[in-house]
PDB file of C-alpha atoms in Angstrom:
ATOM      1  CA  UNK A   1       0.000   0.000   0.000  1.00 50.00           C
ATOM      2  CA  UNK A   2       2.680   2.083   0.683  1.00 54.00           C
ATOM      3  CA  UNK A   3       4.524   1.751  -2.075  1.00 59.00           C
ATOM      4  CA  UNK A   4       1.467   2.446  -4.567  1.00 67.00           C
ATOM      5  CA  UNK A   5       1.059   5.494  -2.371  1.00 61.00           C
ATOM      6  CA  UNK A   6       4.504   6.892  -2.751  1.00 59.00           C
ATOM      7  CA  UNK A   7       4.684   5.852  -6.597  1.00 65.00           C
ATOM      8  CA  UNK A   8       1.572   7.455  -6.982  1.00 67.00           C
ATOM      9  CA  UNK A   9       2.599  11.062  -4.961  1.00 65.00           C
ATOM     10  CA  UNK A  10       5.343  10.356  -7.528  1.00 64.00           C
ATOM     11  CA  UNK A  11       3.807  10.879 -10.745  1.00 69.00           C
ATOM     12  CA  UNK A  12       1.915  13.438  -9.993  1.00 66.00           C
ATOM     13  CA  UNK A  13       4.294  15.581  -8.664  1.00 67.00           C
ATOM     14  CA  UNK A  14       6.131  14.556 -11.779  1.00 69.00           C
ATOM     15  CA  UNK A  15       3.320  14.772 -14.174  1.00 74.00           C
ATOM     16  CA  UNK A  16       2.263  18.543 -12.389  1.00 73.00           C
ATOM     17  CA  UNK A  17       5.658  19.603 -12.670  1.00 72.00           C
ATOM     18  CA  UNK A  18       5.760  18.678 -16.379  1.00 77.00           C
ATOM     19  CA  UNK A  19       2.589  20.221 -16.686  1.00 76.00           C
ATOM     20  CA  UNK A  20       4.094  23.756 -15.411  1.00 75.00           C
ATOM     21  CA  UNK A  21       7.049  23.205 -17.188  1.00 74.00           C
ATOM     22  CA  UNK A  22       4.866  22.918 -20.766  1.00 77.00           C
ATOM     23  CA  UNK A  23       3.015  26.163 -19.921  1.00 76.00           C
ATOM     24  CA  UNK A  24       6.278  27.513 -19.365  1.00 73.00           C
ATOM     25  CA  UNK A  25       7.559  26.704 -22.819  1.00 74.00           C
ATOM     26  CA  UNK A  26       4.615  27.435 -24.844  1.00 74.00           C
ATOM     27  CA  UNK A  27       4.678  31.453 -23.073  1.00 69.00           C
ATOM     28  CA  UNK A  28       8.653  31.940 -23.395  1.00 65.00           C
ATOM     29  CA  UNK A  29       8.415  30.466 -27.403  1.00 68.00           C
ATOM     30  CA  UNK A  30       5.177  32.501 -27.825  1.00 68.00           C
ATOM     31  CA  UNK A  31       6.467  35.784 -26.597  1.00 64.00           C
ATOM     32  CA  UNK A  32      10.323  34.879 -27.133  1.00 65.00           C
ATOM     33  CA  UNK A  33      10.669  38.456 -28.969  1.00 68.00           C
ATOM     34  CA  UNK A  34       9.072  40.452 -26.086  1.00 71.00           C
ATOM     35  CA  UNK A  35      11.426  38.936 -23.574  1.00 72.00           C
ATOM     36  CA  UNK A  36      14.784  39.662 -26.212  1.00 74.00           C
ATOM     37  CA  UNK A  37      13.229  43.722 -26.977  1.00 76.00           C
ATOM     38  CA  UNK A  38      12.990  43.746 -22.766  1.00 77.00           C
ATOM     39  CA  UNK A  39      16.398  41.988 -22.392  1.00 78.00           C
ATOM     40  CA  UNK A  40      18.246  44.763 -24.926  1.00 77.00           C
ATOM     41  CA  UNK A  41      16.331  47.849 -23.390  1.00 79.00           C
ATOM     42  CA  UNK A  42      17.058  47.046 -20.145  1.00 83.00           C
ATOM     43  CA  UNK A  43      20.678  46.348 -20.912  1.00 80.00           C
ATOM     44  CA  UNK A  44      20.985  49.830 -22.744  1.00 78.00           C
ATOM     45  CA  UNK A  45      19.169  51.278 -20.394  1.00 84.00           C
ATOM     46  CA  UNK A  46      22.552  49.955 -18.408  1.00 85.00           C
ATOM     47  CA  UNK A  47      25.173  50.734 -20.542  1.00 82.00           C
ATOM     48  CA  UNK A  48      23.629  54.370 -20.211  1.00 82.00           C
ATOM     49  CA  UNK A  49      23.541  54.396 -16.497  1.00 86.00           C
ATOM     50  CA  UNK A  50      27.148  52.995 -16.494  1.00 85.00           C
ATOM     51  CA  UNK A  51      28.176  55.475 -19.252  1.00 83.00           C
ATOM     52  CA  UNK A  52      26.712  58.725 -17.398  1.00 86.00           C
ATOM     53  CA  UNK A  53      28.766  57.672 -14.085  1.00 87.00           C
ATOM     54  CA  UNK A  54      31.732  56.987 -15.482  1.00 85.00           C
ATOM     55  CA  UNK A  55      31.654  60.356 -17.381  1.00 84.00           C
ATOM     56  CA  UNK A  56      30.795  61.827 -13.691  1.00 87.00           C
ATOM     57  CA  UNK A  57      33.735  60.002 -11.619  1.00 87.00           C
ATOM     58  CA  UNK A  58      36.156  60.708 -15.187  1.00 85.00           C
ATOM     59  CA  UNK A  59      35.449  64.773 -15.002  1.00 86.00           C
ATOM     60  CA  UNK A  60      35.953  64.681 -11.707  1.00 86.00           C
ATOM     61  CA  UNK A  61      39.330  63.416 -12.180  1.00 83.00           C
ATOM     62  CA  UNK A  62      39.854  65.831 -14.844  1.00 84.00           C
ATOM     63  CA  UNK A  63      38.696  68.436 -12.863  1.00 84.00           C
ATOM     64  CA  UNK A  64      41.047  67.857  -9.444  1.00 85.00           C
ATOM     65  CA  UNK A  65      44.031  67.226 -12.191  1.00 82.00           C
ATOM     66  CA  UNK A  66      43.815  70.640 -13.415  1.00 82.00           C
ATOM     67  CA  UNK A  67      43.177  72.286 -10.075  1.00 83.00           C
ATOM     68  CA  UNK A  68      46.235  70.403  -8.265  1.00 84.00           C
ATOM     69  CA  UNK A  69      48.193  70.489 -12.196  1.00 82.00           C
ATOM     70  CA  UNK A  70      48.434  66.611 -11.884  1.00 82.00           C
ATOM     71  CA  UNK A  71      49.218  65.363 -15.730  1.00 84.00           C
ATOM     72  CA  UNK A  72      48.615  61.828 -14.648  1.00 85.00           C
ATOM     73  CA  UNK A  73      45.332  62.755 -13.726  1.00 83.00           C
ATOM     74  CA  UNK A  74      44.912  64.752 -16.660  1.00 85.00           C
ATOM     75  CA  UNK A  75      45.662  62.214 -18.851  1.00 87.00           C
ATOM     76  CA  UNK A  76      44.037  59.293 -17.211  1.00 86.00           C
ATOM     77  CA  UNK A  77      40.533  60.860 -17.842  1.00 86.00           C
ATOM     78  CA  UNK A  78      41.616  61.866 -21.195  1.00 87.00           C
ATOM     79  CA  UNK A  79      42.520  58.176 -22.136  1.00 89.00           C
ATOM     80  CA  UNK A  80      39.580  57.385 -19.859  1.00 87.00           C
ATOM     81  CA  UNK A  81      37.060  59.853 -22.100  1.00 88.00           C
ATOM     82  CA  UNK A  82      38.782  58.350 -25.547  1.00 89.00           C
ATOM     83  CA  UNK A  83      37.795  54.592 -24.007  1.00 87.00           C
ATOM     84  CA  UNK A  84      34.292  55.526 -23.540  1.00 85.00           C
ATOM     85  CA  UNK A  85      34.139  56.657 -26.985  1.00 83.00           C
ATOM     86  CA  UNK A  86      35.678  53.580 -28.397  1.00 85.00           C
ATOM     87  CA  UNK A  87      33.339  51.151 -26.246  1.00 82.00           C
ATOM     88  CA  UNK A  88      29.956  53.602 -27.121  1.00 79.00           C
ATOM     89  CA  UNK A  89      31.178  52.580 -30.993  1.00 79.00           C
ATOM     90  CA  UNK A  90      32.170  48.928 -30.477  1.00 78.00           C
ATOM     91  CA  UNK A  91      28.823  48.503 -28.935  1.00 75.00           C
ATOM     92  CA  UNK A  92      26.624  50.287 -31.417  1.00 72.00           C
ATOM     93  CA  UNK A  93      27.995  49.500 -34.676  1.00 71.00           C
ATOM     94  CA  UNK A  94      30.623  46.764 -34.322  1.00 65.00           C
ATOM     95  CA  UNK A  95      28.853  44.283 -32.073  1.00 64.00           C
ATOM     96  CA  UNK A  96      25.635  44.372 -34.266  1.00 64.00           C
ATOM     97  CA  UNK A  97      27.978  43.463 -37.462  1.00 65.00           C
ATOM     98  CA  UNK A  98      29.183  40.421 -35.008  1.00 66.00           C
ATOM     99  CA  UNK A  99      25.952  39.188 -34.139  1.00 68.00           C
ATOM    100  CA  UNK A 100      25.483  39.118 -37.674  1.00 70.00           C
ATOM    101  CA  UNK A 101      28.283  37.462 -38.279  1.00 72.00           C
ATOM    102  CA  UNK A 102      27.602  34.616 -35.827  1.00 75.00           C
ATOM    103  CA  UNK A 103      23.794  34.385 -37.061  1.00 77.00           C
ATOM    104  CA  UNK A 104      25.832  33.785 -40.773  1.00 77.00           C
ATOM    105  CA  UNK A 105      28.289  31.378 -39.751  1.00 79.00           C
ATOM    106  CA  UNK A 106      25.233  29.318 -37.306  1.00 81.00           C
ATOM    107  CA  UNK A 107      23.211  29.695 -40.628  1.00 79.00           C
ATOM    108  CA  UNK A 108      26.560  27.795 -42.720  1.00 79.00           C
ATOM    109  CA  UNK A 109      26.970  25.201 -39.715  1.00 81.00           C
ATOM    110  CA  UNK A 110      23.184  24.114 -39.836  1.00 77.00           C
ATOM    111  CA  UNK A 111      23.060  23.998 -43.695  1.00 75.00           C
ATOM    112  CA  UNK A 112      26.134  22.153 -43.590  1.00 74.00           C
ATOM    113  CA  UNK A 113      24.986  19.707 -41.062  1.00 75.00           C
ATOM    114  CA  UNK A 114      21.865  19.430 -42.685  1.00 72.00           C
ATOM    115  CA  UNK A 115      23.755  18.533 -46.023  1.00 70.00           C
ATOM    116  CA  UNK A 116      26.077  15.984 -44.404  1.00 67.00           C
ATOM    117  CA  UNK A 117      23.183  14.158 -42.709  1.00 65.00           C
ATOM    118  CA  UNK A 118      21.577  13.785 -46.187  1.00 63.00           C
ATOM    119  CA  UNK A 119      24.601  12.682 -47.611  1.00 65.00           C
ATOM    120  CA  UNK A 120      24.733  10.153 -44.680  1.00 61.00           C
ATOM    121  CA  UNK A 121      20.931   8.938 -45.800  1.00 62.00           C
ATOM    122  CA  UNK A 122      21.527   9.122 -49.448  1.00 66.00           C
ATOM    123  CA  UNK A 123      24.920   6.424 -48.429  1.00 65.00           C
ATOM    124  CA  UNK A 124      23.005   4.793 -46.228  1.00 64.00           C
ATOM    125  CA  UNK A 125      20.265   4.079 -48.693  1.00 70.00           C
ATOM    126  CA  UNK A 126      22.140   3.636 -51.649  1.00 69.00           C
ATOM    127  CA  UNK A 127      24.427   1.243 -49.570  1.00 69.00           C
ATOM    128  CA  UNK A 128      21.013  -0.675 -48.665  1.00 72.00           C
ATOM    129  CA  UNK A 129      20.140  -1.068 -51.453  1.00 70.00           C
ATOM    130  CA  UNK A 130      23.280  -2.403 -53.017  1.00 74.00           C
ATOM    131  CA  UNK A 131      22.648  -5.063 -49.678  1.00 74.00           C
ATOM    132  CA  UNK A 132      19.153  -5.964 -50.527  1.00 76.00           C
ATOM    133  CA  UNK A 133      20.965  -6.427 -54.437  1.00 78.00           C
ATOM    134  CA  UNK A 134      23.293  -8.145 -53.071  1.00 77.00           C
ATOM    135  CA  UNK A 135      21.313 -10.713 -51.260  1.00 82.00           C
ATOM    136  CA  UNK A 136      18.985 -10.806 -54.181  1.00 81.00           C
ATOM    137  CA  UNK A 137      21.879 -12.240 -55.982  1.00 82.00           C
ATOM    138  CA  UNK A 138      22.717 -14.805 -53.759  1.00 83.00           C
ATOM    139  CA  UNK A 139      19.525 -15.875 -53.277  1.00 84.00           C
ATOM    140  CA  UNK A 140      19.316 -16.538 -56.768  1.00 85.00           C
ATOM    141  CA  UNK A 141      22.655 -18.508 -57.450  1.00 84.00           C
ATOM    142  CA  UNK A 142      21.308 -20.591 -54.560  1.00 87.00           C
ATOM    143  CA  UNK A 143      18.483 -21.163 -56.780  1.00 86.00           C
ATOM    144  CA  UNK A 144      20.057 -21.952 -59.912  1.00 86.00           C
ATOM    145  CA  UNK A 145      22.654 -24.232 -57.668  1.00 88.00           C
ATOM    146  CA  UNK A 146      19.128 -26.149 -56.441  1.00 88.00           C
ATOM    147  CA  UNK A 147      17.835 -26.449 -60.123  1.00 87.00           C
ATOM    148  CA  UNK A 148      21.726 -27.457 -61.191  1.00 88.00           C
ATOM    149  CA  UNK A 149      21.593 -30.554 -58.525  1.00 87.00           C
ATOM    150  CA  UNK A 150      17.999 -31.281 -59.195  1.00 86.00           C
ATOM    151  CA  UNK A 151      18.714 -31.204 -63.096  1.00 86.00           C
ATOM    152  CA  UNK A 152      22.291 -33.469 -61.857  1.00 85.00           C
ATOM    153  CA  UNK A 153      20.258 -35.948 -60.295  1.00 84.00           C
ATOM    154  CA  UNK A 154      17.403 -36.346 -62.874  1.00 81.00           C
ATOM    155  CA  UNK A 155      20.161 -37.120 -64.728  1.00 81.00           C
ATOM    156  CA  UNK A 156      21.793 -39.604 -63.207  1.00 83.00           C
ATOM    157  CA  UNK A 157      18.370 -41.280 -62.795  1.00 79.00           C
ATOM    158  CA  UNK A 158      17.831 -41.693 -66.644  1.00 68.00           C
TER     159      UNK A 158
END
């Protein structure tokens, strides 16, 4: 009794869980382009956020290296300024031609594994079939071997 109980409890919890899980999947697939939009806004809204306060903390620096005529400090938030710059360009323009590149070279990959895998069947089958030929032939030199004794010993009756 027990154990019917406990398998029981089992697959239900198993089959509810698989039931949530289902739901799950069919929301995420349906709405999979809401959930990317939402995933890139709220990381630009980031990159903005970060941007702004590392402007902030990079003119201060400026700033106090010009009051105390530090050239280190000067330069830091020069270099500093010139890096924002460069990473505000690599992630506007650059990493958008990357992503492209990666959906290309995914695109190539799934072609090419779609190509070998027909390949494989077109083998496969043609390699079957030269089997089932095969075996066809056999079959029928055991025949002909059959008639050749049967045709041997009518002979030898005469």
């Amino acid at each position: 009794m027990k154990k019917n109980f406990f398998k029981n409890t089992v697959s239900r919890s198993k089959s509810f869980f698989e039931k949530i899980q289902n739901k799950i999947k069919n929301f995420v697939s349906k709405h999979e382009l809401l959930f990317e939009t939402l995933l890139e806004l709220f990381l630009g809204l980031l990159y903005v956020a970060w941007a702004i306060f590392m402007l902030y903390q990079f003119s201060e620096i400026l700033l106090s290296g010009i009051e105390k005529n530090s050239a280190i400090r000067v330069a830091f938030a020069i270099a500093a300024y010139i890096f924002i710059a460069w990473y505000t360009y690599w992630i506007t323009f650059a990493r958008r031609h990357d992503d492209d590149f990666r959906q290309i070279k995914r695109d190539l990959w799934s072609i090419q594994t779609r190509q070998s895998s027909l390949s494989v069947d077109s083998t496969l089958s043609r390699s079957e079939f030269r089997i089932s030929m095969l075996e066809q032939k056999y079959e029928i030199a055991e025949k002909l071997r059959e008639i050749e004794r049967k045709i041997d010993k009518l002979l030898e009756q005469k």
